[in-house]
């Protein structure tokens, strides 16, 4: 029951799973070991894999642990697996953000916040499993309510919903961005709707 | 930049395409308004409604001139803006408490929506800047080879509600034609009411007939509920009892989970009366 | 083009592949690197993973290189897979959906809708306690009728059967898309966020 044995077991278990493995699940399997020992074995592994020359990192996502390839290697990995990168349209991202922050939320509420019909986007997000139906709201008409899924956390590499920036932080960022834009951009050359989303602006803000 | 080019080109076809592309970028009226506010360097807490309304309406006009379909939401917002503008023209009373004064500002609701919307727009941007699994990061999404021989015990199940209903929809799409009649709006609501009554009976052992109609006075609903009760009686899944003549009808479950004796032919028949 | 960078790339590539990766394949993807360098990067990685306290080993199998969990850990790894949540088979999902939405329903009716024999699936669903026998239908032959159980509601986190979304509710989501949003929402393969789209437009204008 040495530490290195436990670390080896944890490494095997996380490696072999095709979804993030939670600490609870590890404890359930490694019943001979104590929770705290398991937790520190995970932490030690994370440290080891954090070295910059490694091609794999141990990430904490969706309330579990998962090995993932290092970001800088993405281009080569794409050459190997030849998948089409999934991308999100502005409307999908907006809707997803609203659902992430305001869940459980009805379609009518989403549409009030966005100011546009959102049925199509909601359906697509359901199909992509980024959101799910949580049930029905206890108000007249009993509308469906939506929330984000575990897949949402996995795809956006989020540990949990709490690790999203708070709305207050976002407000500050947004105010900053707005000021910058007004300074940077002369009237003649207006940013088209979305262009304040430009990476350059964002970096300047940091 | 797009606008700049538009102004320099006479070629109307190009004009059309360019604007088309540009207008598509506004996710909706709120997005367009935010753009106009930023363009005019307006303070979002003190928007000049006349400037904004003017430019907003110009935009809609332009969209129509270009034969672009203007979504209903844009028109609704236009009338909201005009409404606010006319309210602003009414003499406002000076209040002693500034807080109350703010509440009376006809723009308040719009400002709140714009602020709220800009927050989520920002949040969307932050999401898009994250490293995505399947784009920058990759995990092993397949079972490890050494596990392929291990037989799974399939105790816990993982499935989303949406998959369930999509499966049902797919079935209906390819089911034999005749079954389509059954899926008409009316029969769906009977099936729904059957489900609702069954789930009520799971919660409590007894419901009063009148309770079933409490939620609605809608005629179709009442008919569907009544047919659902008849159907359930016919299936012998509920018992309907009355203490006195013209008394209250009581509905009870007829079967309590007779899982054990499905094959006995004459035995379990008298579960209901 | 340091060795550690190459090693990191090789590690990412072998990790992410579901089949053993041959040296030829690696060379094809890592075209900027020489074959010998790649070969020695693989060898160095194998050495690193060969340490006894590791939970994963880099194995050379018939057709190439593949990460495998260490054999001594096999028992634990098998426990993991045993308690892993499994997905519904398509036939189980279909049958369950029919029963959920059309209960009370007989087996003959299920089979009519599905067009295939469904006795086996119904039995499995009964065993898993997702459906139950509600009674017998008052028609010749007195066939059994089925409905869903409390466990069914739990799996979908539904409070009651009333909370099941109706077909109409789902259809309403996509209805609008057909009308107005069809062209606006190319969600299947949309352009990246906002800024890229913007750039593209500008180029088009030139």
XYZ file of C-alpha atoms in Angstrom:
685
model
C 0.000 0.000 0.000
C 2.813 2.374 -0.720
C 2.117 5.757 -2.233
C 3.670 4.853 -5.558
C 1.416 1.831 -5.876
C -1.644 3.994 -5.274
C -0.410 6.592 -7.723
C 0.056 3.881 -10.320
C -3.478 2.632 -9.766
C -4.966 6.092 -10.042
C -2.988 6.681 -13.223
C -4.326 3.456 -14.732
C -7.900 4.191 -13.803
C -8.019 7.720 -15.117
C -6.178 6.690 -18.248
C -8.488 3.862 -19.101
C -11.757 5.739 -18.759
C -13.285 7.515 -21.734
C -14.957 10.083 -19.479
C -13.619 12.140 -16.554
C -13.327 10.067 -13.371
C -14.534 11.716 -10.181
C -12.811 11.390 -6.830
C -15.886 9.589 -5.528
C -15.609 7.022 -8.259
C -11.893 6.521 -7.575
C -12.663 6.031 -3.889
C -15.378 3.526 -4.748
C -12.976 1.432 -6.789
C -9.926 1.828 -4.594
C -11.854 0.850 -1.508
C -8.723 -0.404 0.234
C -7.316 3.115 0.283
C -8.311 6.218 2.178
C -9.918 9.193 0.509
C -7.193 11.598 1.531
C -4.439 9.301 0.226
C -6.255 9.013 -3.073
C -6.696 12.746 -3.263
C -2.993 13.356 -2.734
C -2.070 10.654 -5.249
C -4.150 12.528 -7.823
C -2.497 15.808 -6.870
C 0.969 14.259 -7.194
C 0.096 12.883 -10.625
C -1.211 16.254 -11.742
C 2.094 17.791 -10.720
C 4.101 15.232 -12.636
C 2.070 15.681 -15.774
C 2.192 19.448 -15.465
C 5.777 19.523 -16.692
C 5.947 21.449 -19.923
C 7.748 18.758 -21.912
C 4.924 16.273 -21.458
C 2.490 15.591 -24.280
C -0.372 14.752 -21.936
C -1.786 16.723 -19.053
C -4.039 15.607 -16.243
C -6.986 18.005 -16.251
C -9.772 18.527 -13.757
C -13.005 18.817 -15.737
C -16.685 18.173 -15.175
C -16.050 17.279 -11.529
C -13.554 14.596 -12.471
C -10.085 13.936 -13.793
C -9.134 13.236 -17.364
C -5.936 12.954 -19.377
C -5.851 15.325 -22.308
C -3.309 16.165 -24.949
C -1.362 19.347 -24.518
C -2.815 22.341 -26.262
C 0.287 23.141 -28.328
C 0.110 19.704 -29.900
C -3.416 20.197 -31.165
C -2.424 20.776 -34.741
C -0.577 17.450 -35.012
C -3.310 15.562 -33.219
C -5.818 16.906 -35.704
C -3.652 15.542 -38.496
C -3.886 12.108 -36.906
C -7.552 11.879 -36.107
C -8.840 14.016 -38.952
C -11.995 15.157 -37.255
C -13.864 18.245 -38.210
C -13.450 20.707 -35.403
C -16.826 21.601 -34.031
C -17.393 25.303 -33.933
C -20.031 27.439 -32.440
C -21.963 30.232 -34.033
C -22.495 33.478 -32.185
C -26.122 32.614 -31.498
C -25.186 29.202 -30.136
C -22.591 30.738 -27.824
C -24.948 33.450 -26.590
C -27.679 30.963 -25.877
C -25.274 28.598 -24.193
C -23.905 31.406 -22.009
C -27.403 32.433 -20.958
C -28.356 28.873 -20.110
C -25.105 28.286 -18.240
C -25.607 31.332 -16.033
C -29.344 31.266 -15.605
C -30.268 27.599 -15.441
C -32.867 26.305 -14.927
C -34.288 28.564 -17.578
C -37.240 28.452 -19.985
C -37.106 29.185 -23.673
C -39.230 32.317 -23.151
C -36.682 33.639 -20.667
C -33.831 32.974 -23.075
C -35.688 34.792 -25.790
C -36.400 37.754 -23.558
C -32.718 38.039 -22.714
C -31.527 37.643 -26.288
C -34.358 39.585 -27.853
C -34.833 36.998 -30.601
C -36.519 33.697 -31.230
C -34.227 30.938 -29.992
C -36.102 27.706 -30.621
C -33.784 26.573 -33.398
C -30.617 27.176 -31.402
C -32.044 25.460 -28.348
C -32.857 22.424 -30.448
C -29.377 22.296 -31.931
C -27.799 22.606 -28.500
C -30.014 19.754 -27.307
C -28.951 17.628 -30.257
C -25.307 18.368 -29.528
C -25.921 17.445 -25.904
C -24.588 20.719 -24.634
C -27.869 21.371 -22.875
C -30.597 19.135 -21.552
C -34.231 19.308 -20.567
C -34.432 19.477 -16.798
C -38.196 19.157 -16.549
C -41.042 21.607 -16.520
C -41.481 24.823 -14.665
C -44.272 25.105 -12.153
C -46.011 28.022 -13.763
C -49.059 28.164 -16.013
C -48.371 26.440 -19.297
C -45.676 24.327 -17.629
C -42.887 25.311 -20.043
C -39.795 23.131 -20.389
C -36.733 24.212 -18.468
C -33.175 23.771 -19.674
C -29.740 23.443 -18.155
C -26.218 22.636 -19.276
C -24.817 19.105 -19.384
C -21.668 17.345 -18.289
C -20.614 17.400 -21.938
C -20.766 21.182 -21.826
C -18.266 21.188 -18.969
C -16.075 18.652 -20.758
C -16.008 20.465 -24.073
C -15.278 23.860 -22.547
C -12.772 22.344 -20.082
C -14.618 23.568 -17.024
C -14.272 21.927 -13.642
C -17.829 22.889 -12.730
C -20.271 25.715 -13.271
C -18.719 27.664 -10.440
C -15.475 27.938 -12.346
C -17.138 30.137 -14.937
C -16.283 33.796 -14.372
C -18.996 35.500 -12.341
C -21.389 37.876 -14.020
C -19.834 40.714 -12.058
C -16.381 39.879 -13.428
C -17.886 39.732 -16.870
C -19.528 43.086 -16.420
C -16.193 44.652 -15.554
C -14.555 43.063 -18.573
C -17.367 44.211 -20.769
C -17.144 47.793 -19.494
C -13.406 47.765 -20.077
C -13.843 46.501 -23.569
C -16.456 49.095 -24.343
C -14.211 51.952 -23.212
C -11.298 50.703 -25.191
C -13.346 50.429 -28.250
C -14.567 53.931 -28.055
C -11.036 55.166 -27.798
C -9.642 52.921 -30.435
C -12.164 53.128 -33.166
C -13.035 56.248 -35.081
C -16.614 56.770 -36.097
C -16.075 56.121 -39.750
C -14.883 52.670 -39.152
C -17.425 51.096 -36.893
C -16.899 47.648 -35.534
C -19.407 45.357 -37.043
C -21.686 43.938 -34.394
C -19.500 41.135 -33.275
C -16.064 42.420 -34.026
C -15.440 43.681 -30.552
C -15.008 40.017 -29.922
C -11.743 40.293 -31.649
C -8.847 38.542 -30.018
C -6.690 41.623 -30.240
C -9.030 43.694 -28.145
C -9.204 40.980 -25.581
C -5.447 40.744 -25.191
C -5.179 44.488 -24.806
C -7.570 44.246 -21.943
C -5.373 41.903 -19.976
C -15.051 48.550 -42.558
C -17.867 46.926 -44.359
C -19.891 50.074 -44.251
C -16.990 52.054 -45.557
C -16.741 49.863 -48.588
C -20.425 49.995 -49.164
C -20.352 53.722 -49.378
C -17.652 53.608 -51.977
C -19.337 51.223 -54.326
C -22.113 51.989 -56.698
C -22.543 48.484 -57.863
C -25.834 47.641 -56.295
C -25.357 43.942 -56.360
C -22.243 44.202 -54.315
C -23.972 46.691 -52.083
C -26.663 44.188 -51.508
C -24.363 41.311 -50.681
C -22.204 43.310 -48.370
C -25.100 44.630 -46.370
C -26.681 41.290 -46.306
C -23.613 39.852 -44.677
C -23.396 42.702 -42.271
C -27.000 42.674 -41.166
C -26.827 38.994 -40.529
C -24.282 39.689 -37.887
C -26.751 41.303 -35.561
C -28.121 38.603 -33.404
C -31.238 40.656 -32.825
C -32.535 44.104 -31.997
C -30.588 44.258 -28.731
C -27.384 43.503 -30.580
C -28.132 46.220 -33.120
C -28.932 48.715 -30.362
C -25.695 47.940 -28.530
C -23.841 48.495 -31.760
C -25.524 51.862 -32.296
C -24.822 52.930 -28.725
C -21.165 52.078 -29.101
C -20.927 53.663 -32.495
C -22.319 56.910 -31.188
C -20.242 56.705 -28.016
C -23.350 57.018 -25.907
C -23.461 56.383 -22.196
C -25.571 53.305 -21.854
C -27.149 54.714 -18.684
C -28.151 57.886 -20.477
C -28.996 56.963 -24.002
C -30.179 59.656 -26.335
C -33.356 57.984 -27.435
C -33.937 60.277 -30.375
C -30.517 59.550 -31.920
C -30.841 55.830 -31.349
C -34.413 55.614 -32.557
C -33.594 57.570 -35.675
C -30.656 55.383 -36.593
C -32.465 52.215 -35.668
C -35.369 53.066 -37.958
C -32.944 53.975 -40.730
C -31.490 50.541 -40.405
C -34.834 48.861 -40.707
C -35.651 50.999 -43.700
C -32.392 49.999 -45.300
C -33.080 46.353 -44.628
C -36.441 46.676 -46.332
C -34.971 48.563 -49.280
C -32.529 45.746 -49.724
C -35.416 43.319 -49.631
C -34.083 41.661 -46.537
C -36.596 39.980 -44.377
C -36.917 41.978 -41.190
C -37.589 39.627 -38.324
C -40.588 40.461 -36.181
C -38.411 41.151 -33.160
C -36.817 44.117 -34.909
C -40.222 45.650 -35.522
C -41.348 45.108 -31.957
C -38.224 46.894 -30.753
C -38.904 49.756 -33.156
C -42.302 50.333 -31.620
C -40.808 50.092 -28.134
C -38.286 52.779 -29.038
C -40.950 55.057 -30.435
C -43.004 54.522 -27.324
C -40.076 55.435 -25.094
C -39.343 58.459 -27.209
C -42.858 59.784 -26.860
C -42.852 59.097 -23.129
C -39.660 61.105 -22.846
C -41.449 64.072 -24.355
C -44.015 64.085 -21.610
C -43.131 66.508 -18.828
C -41.485 64.578 -16.024
C -42.038 65.446 -12.424
C -39.046 66.165 -10.326
C -38.968 63.814 -7.411
C -37.194 64.323 -4.145
C -35.836 60.816 -3.992
C -33.540 60.140 -6.843
C -34.234 56.424 -6.614
C -37.857 56.853 -7.507
C -36.964 59.194 -10.254
C -34.889 56.478 -11.857
C -37.781 54.094 -11.810
C -39.832 56.542 -13.728
C -37.334 56.892 -16.525
C -39.043 55.393 -19.565
C -35.667 54.063 -20.696
C -35.002 52.068 -17.538
C -36.371 48.764 -18.762
C -34.517 48.982 -22.050
C -31.251 49.908 -20.344
C -31.604 46.971 -18.024
C -32.149 44.624 -20.936
C -29.218 46.046 -22.845
C -26.891 45.720 -19.877
C -28.064 42.209 -19.249
C -27.674 41.285 -22.884
C -24.195 42.774 -23.147
C -23.170 40.684 -20.170
C -24.193 37.456 -21.880
C -22.619 38.571 -25.102
C -19.402 39.003 -23.186
C -19.859 35.634 -21.498
C -20.339 34.066 -24.933
C -17.120 35.642 -26.059
C -15.264 34.235 -23.069
C -16.678 30.804 -23.852
C -15.496 31.053 -27.436
C -12.002 31.911 -26.244
C -11.698 28.763 -24.171
C -9.706 25.783 -25.338
C -12.213 23.316 -26.653
C -12.109 19.580 -26.299
C -12.029 18.264 -29.831
C -10.446 21.421 -31.198
C -7.327 22.224 -29.193
C -7.463 19.473 -26.626
C -8.082 15.811 -27.138
C -8.966 12.983 -24.841
C -9.383 9.280 -25.397
C -13.036 8.899 -26.251
C -12.920 5.177 -26.831
C -12.819 2.233 -24.455
C -9.298 1.105 -23.733
C -8.432 -2.045 -25.693
C -7.657 -4.046 -22.584
C -11.216 -3.517 -21.413
C -13.025 -4.682 -24.471
C -13.247 -8.196 -23.165
C -14.608 -7.210 -19.782
C -18.308 -7.655 -19.757
C -20.169 -4.671 -18.463
C -22.771 -4.843 -15.832
C -25.229 -2.330 -17.066
C -26.625 -1.175 -13.786
C -26.621 2.575 -13.955
C -27.986 3.959 -17.168
C -27.139 7.208 -18.765
C -29.546 8.820 -21.155
C -31.044 12.235 -21.686
C -34.708 13.067 -21.912
C -34.201 14.619 -25.306
C -32.892 11.316 -26.668
C -36.002 9.587 -25.413
C -38.364 11.945 -27.163
C -36.251 11.990 -30.304
C -36.395 8.205 -30.382
C -40.153 8.406 -30.124
C -40.335 10.988 -32.869
C -38.181 8.872 -35.142
C -40.448 5.899 -34.512
C -43.530 7.857 -35.394
C -41.894 9.134 -38.545
C -41.337 5.645 -39.860
C -44.287 3.888 -38.231
C -47.064 2.472 -40.429
C -49.281 5.197 -41.852
C -52.484 4.316 -40.015
C -50.929 5.062 -36.674
C -50.600 8.655 -37.727
C -54.237 9.340 -37.027
C -53.726 8.370 -33.466
C -50.968 10.902 -33.110
C -53.156 13.821 -33.974
C -53.280 16.672 -31.516
C -56.392 15.336 -29.862
C -55.189 11.855 -29.119
C -51.914 13.191 -27.805
C -53.749 15.157 -25.225
C -55.699 12.064 -24.169
C -52.453 10.148 -23.805
C -51.063 13.066 -21.849
C -54.023 13.095 -19.541
C -53.719 9.338 -19.022
C -50.122 9.867 -18.010
C -51.060 12.684 -15.719
C -53.763 10.701 -14.002
C -51.450 7.729 -13.604
C -48.805 9.885 -12.059
C -51.330 11.488 -9.724
C -52.301 8.004 -8.610
C -48.663 7.201 -7.965
C -48.527 10.106 -5.556
C -51.735 9.408 -3.727
C -54.089 6.512 -3.438
C -57.223 8.453 -4.131
C -58.226 11.391 -6.250
C -61.565 13.057 -6.505
C -63.058 13.208 -9.954
C -63.459 16.970 -9.719
C -59.768 17.434 -8.933
C -58.975 16.256 -12.425
C -60.663 19.297 -13.884
C -59.276 21.880 -11.547
C -56.517 23.053 -13.796
C -58.528 24.151 -16.747
C -61.910 25.077 -18.029
C -60.764 24.479 -21.564
C -63.299 22.330 -23.381
C -60.785 20.100 -25.154
C -58.987 19.552 -21.894
C -62.179 18.481 -20.151
C -63.119 16.160 -22.989
C -59.603 14.685 -23.088
C -59.650 14.187 -19.329
C -63.005 12.497 -19.461
C -61.951 10.201 -22.298
C -58.764 9.434 -20.407
C -60.772 8.372 -17.359
C -63.002 6.184 -19.549
C -59.966 4.642 -21.210
C -58.392 3.899 -17.847
C -61.630 2.317 -16.647
C -61.832 0.213 -19.759
C -58.254 -0.911 -19.165
C -59.251 -1.682 -15.607
C -56.443 0.402 -14.293
C -58.566 2.589 -12.104
C -61.657 2.086 -10.046
C -64.262 4.772 -9.820
C -66.386 4.763 -6.690
C -69.277 6.777 -5.401
C -70.418 6.750 -1.777
C -73.907 8.075 -2.323
C -75.981 8.707 -5.374
C -74.876 11.998 -6.918
C -72.005 12.002 -4.426
C -68.394 12.693 -5.170
C -66.711 10.324 -7.586
C -63.493 8.871 -6.171
C -60.781 7.457 -8.360
C -58.401 4.808 -7.096
C -55.714 2.730 -8.713
C -57.057 -0.703 -9.564
C -53.802 -2.536 -9.917
C -50.982 -2.250 -7.468
C -48.077 -3.747 -9.547
C -49.138 -7.299 -10.277
C -45.716 -8.112 -11.668
C -45.640 -11.623 -10.309
C -48.684 -13.239 -11.859
C -48.751 -12.218 -15.487
C -49.369 -15.670 -16.930
C -52.231 -16.951 -14.774
C -55.181 -16.871 -17.084
C -58.293 -16.868 -14.952
C -56.695 -15.854 -11.680
C -56.017 -12.179 -11.500
C -58.950 -11.044 -13.542
C -61.063 -9.519 -10.882
C -58.690 -6.781 -9.926
C -61.146 -4.151 -10.900
C -64.811 -3.681 -10.953
C 12.802 21.260 -32.816
C 14.252 20.062 -29.565
C 13.999 16.454 -28.544
C 11.577 17.168 -25.726
C 9.161 18.858 -28.115
C 9.230 15.845 -30.403
C 8.780 13.493 -27.468
C 5.781 15.505 -26.348
C 4.241 15.259 -29.822
C 4.799 11.522 -30.025
C 3.253 11.102 -26.581
C 0.149 13.078 -27.610
C -0.264 11.150 -30.840
C 0.057 7.675 -29.416
C -2.166 8.628 -26.485
C -5.028 9.852 -28.601
C -5.139 7.009 -31.111
C -7.547 4.138 -30.632
C -5.287 1.749 -32.517
C -1.539 1.171 -32.272
C 0.390 3.844 -34.161
C 3.148 2.631 -36.451
C 6.459 4.418 -36.926
C 5.458 5.082 -40.545
C 2.295 6.772 -39.433
C 4.182 8.903 -36.917
C 6.644 9.932 -39.620
C 3.783 10.827 -41.935
C 2.236 13.141 -39.375
C 5.449 14.554 -37.976
C 6.740 15.404 -41.410
C 8.914 18.217 -40.080
C 10.981 15.675 -38.152
C 13.415 12.991 -39.247
C 12.630 9.312 -38.964
C 15.574 8.545 -36.727
C 14.705 11.372 -34.363
C 11.175 10.087 -34.134
C 12.382 6.573 -33.490
C 14.578 7.707 -30.647
C 11.823 9.876 -29.195
C 9.644 6.774 -29.040
C 12.442 4.809 -27.416
C 13.002 7.523 -24.815
C 9.300 7.590 -24.012
C 9.228 3.813 -23.630
C 12.059 4.068 -21.150
C 10.291 6.702 -19.112
C 7.085 4.734 -18.966
C 8.949 1.542 -18.122
C 9.508 2.656 -14.545
C 7.751 0.234 -12.242
C 5.759 2.843 -10.355
C 3.944 4.013 -13.448
C 0.324 2.989 -14.085
C 0.676 3.164 -17.852
C 3.239 1.503 -20.101
C 4.129 2.219 -23.691
C 3.905 -1.120 -25.441
C 5.147 -2.148 -28.818
C 2.473 -4.321 -30.326
C 2.079 -5.921 -33.723
C 1.263 -2.828 -35.665
C 2.911 -0.094 -33.700
C 2.958 1.639 -30.340
C 0.163 1.844 -27.856
C -0.307 2.942 -24.258
C -1.622 0.243 -21.988
C -2.420 0.108 -18.331
C 0.001 -1.903 -16.233
C -0.989 -5.493 -15.878
C -0.858 -5.590 -12.061
C -3.560 -2.956 -12.023
C -5.916 -5.031 -14.114
C -8.175 -6.029 -11.279
C -8.929 -2.437 -10.370
C -9.337 -1.399 -13.973
C -11.957 -4.101 -14.421
C -13.830 -2.786 -11.382
C -13.981 0.583 -13.081
C -15.610 -0.754 -16.170
C -18.049 -2.827 -14.152
C -19.537 0.159 -12.443
C -19.421 2.335 -15.456
C -22.702 3.790 -16.594
C -23.770 2.208 -19.814
C -25.711 3.745 -22.588
C -29.053 2.561 -23.813
C -29.124 0.419 -26.886
C -31.133 1.946 -29.686
C -33.836 -0.706 -29.401
C -34.152 -0.230 -25.651
C -34.409 3.523 -26.082
C -37.021 3.186 -28.814
C -39.136 0.772 -26.836
C -38.877 2.808 -23.687
C -39.858 5.926 -25.582
C -42.932 4.247 -27.037
C -44.008 2.956 -23.657
C -43.387 6.302 -21.964
C -45.404 8.262 -24.460
C -48.156 5.809 -25.263
C -48.756 4.072 -21.968
C -50.766 2.074 -21.195
C -49.671 0.000 -24.167
C -49.583 -3.677 -25.148
C -46.617 -5.484 -26.604
C -48.482 -5.910 -29.888
C -48.915 -2.162 -30.121
C -45.232 -1.597 -29.427
C -44.312 -4.057 -32.128
C -46.733 -2.465 -34.536
C -45.024 0.880 -34.066
C -41.485 -0.461 -34.154
C -42.119 -2.975 -36.883
C -40.018 -5.618 -35.134
C -40.418 -8.202 -32.430
C -39.872 -6.510 -29.091
C -40.336 -9.287 -26.555
C -36.663 -9.361 -25.579
C -36.374 -5.619 -25.077
C -39.576 -5.463 -23.060
C -38.231 -8.200 -20.821
C -34.952 -6.342 -20.311
C -36.761 -3.126 -19.490
C -38.918 -5.033 -16.998
C -35.803 -6.521 -15.394
C -34.241 -3.104 -15.123
C -37.446 -1.915 -13.501
C -37.871 0.870 -16.026
C -41.288 -0.424 -17.007
C -43.906 -2.495 -15.232
C -47.011 -4.446 -16.018
C -50.039 -2.333 -15.296
C -52.658 -5.003 -15.837
C -54.470 -6.657 -18.694
C -56.315 -5.093 -21.522
C -59.979 -5.886 -21.865
C -59.801 -7.235 -25.380
C -59.707 -10.790 -26.707
C -56.577 -12.527 -25.499
C -56.333 -10.120 -22.589
C -52.804 -8.968 -23.406
C -50.630 -7.401 -20.728
C -50.315 -3.672 -20.730
C -47.169 -1.826 -19.776
C -46.264 1.522 -18.304
C -43.227 3.230 -16.832
C -42.068 3.051 -13.218
C -40.741 5.351 -10.539
C -37.221 4.262 -11.473
C -37.899 5.529 -14.963
C -38.756 8.938 -13.553
C -35.603 8.893 -11.441
C -33.316 8.166 -14.368
C -34.634 11.160 -16.216
C -34.910 13.252 -13.054
C -38.594 13.755 -13.696
C -40.908 14.654 -10.875
C -43.840 12.910 -12.503
C -45.120 11.773 -15.867
C -46.611 15.182 -16.425
C -43.091 16.544 -16.717
C -42.301 14.466 -19.782
C -41.816 16.886 -22.651
C -44.487 16.427 -25.282
C -43.807 15.897 -28.946
C -45.442 19.187 -29.667
C -43.085 21.030 -27.369
C -40.077 19.649 -29.180
C -41.600 20.306 -32.555
C -42.251 23.888 -31.593
C -38.538 24.366 -31.100
C -37.699 23.516 -34.660
C -40.800 25.034 -36.230
C -39.427 28.546 -36.188
C -36.155 27.485 -37.581
C -37.867 26.331 -40.714
C -39.466 29.706 -41.230
C -37.193 32.542 -40.327
C -33.953 31.302 -39.021
C -33.104 28.704 -41.539
C -30.542 30.786 -43.306
C -29.320 32.664 -40.328
C -28.297 29.671 -38.319
C -25.847 27.505 -40.159
C -25.225 25.679 -36.955
C -24.079 22.435 -38.426
C -20.849 23.927 -39.513
C -20.854 27.551 -38.555
C -17.987 29.970 -38.921
C -15.803 30.422 -35.886
C -17.127 32.805 -33.298
C -17.441 36.366 -34.367
C -14.041 37.643 -35.236
C -13.209 35.135 -37.937
C -16.488 35.705 -39.674
C -15.738 39.348 -39.661
C -12.363 38.895 -41.250
C -13.844 36.784 -43.979
C -16.367 39.423 -44.853
C -13.727 42.059 -45.110
C -11.689 39.969 -47.438
C -14.708 39.283 -49.570
C -15.244 42.969 -49.944
C -11.817 43.624 -51.409
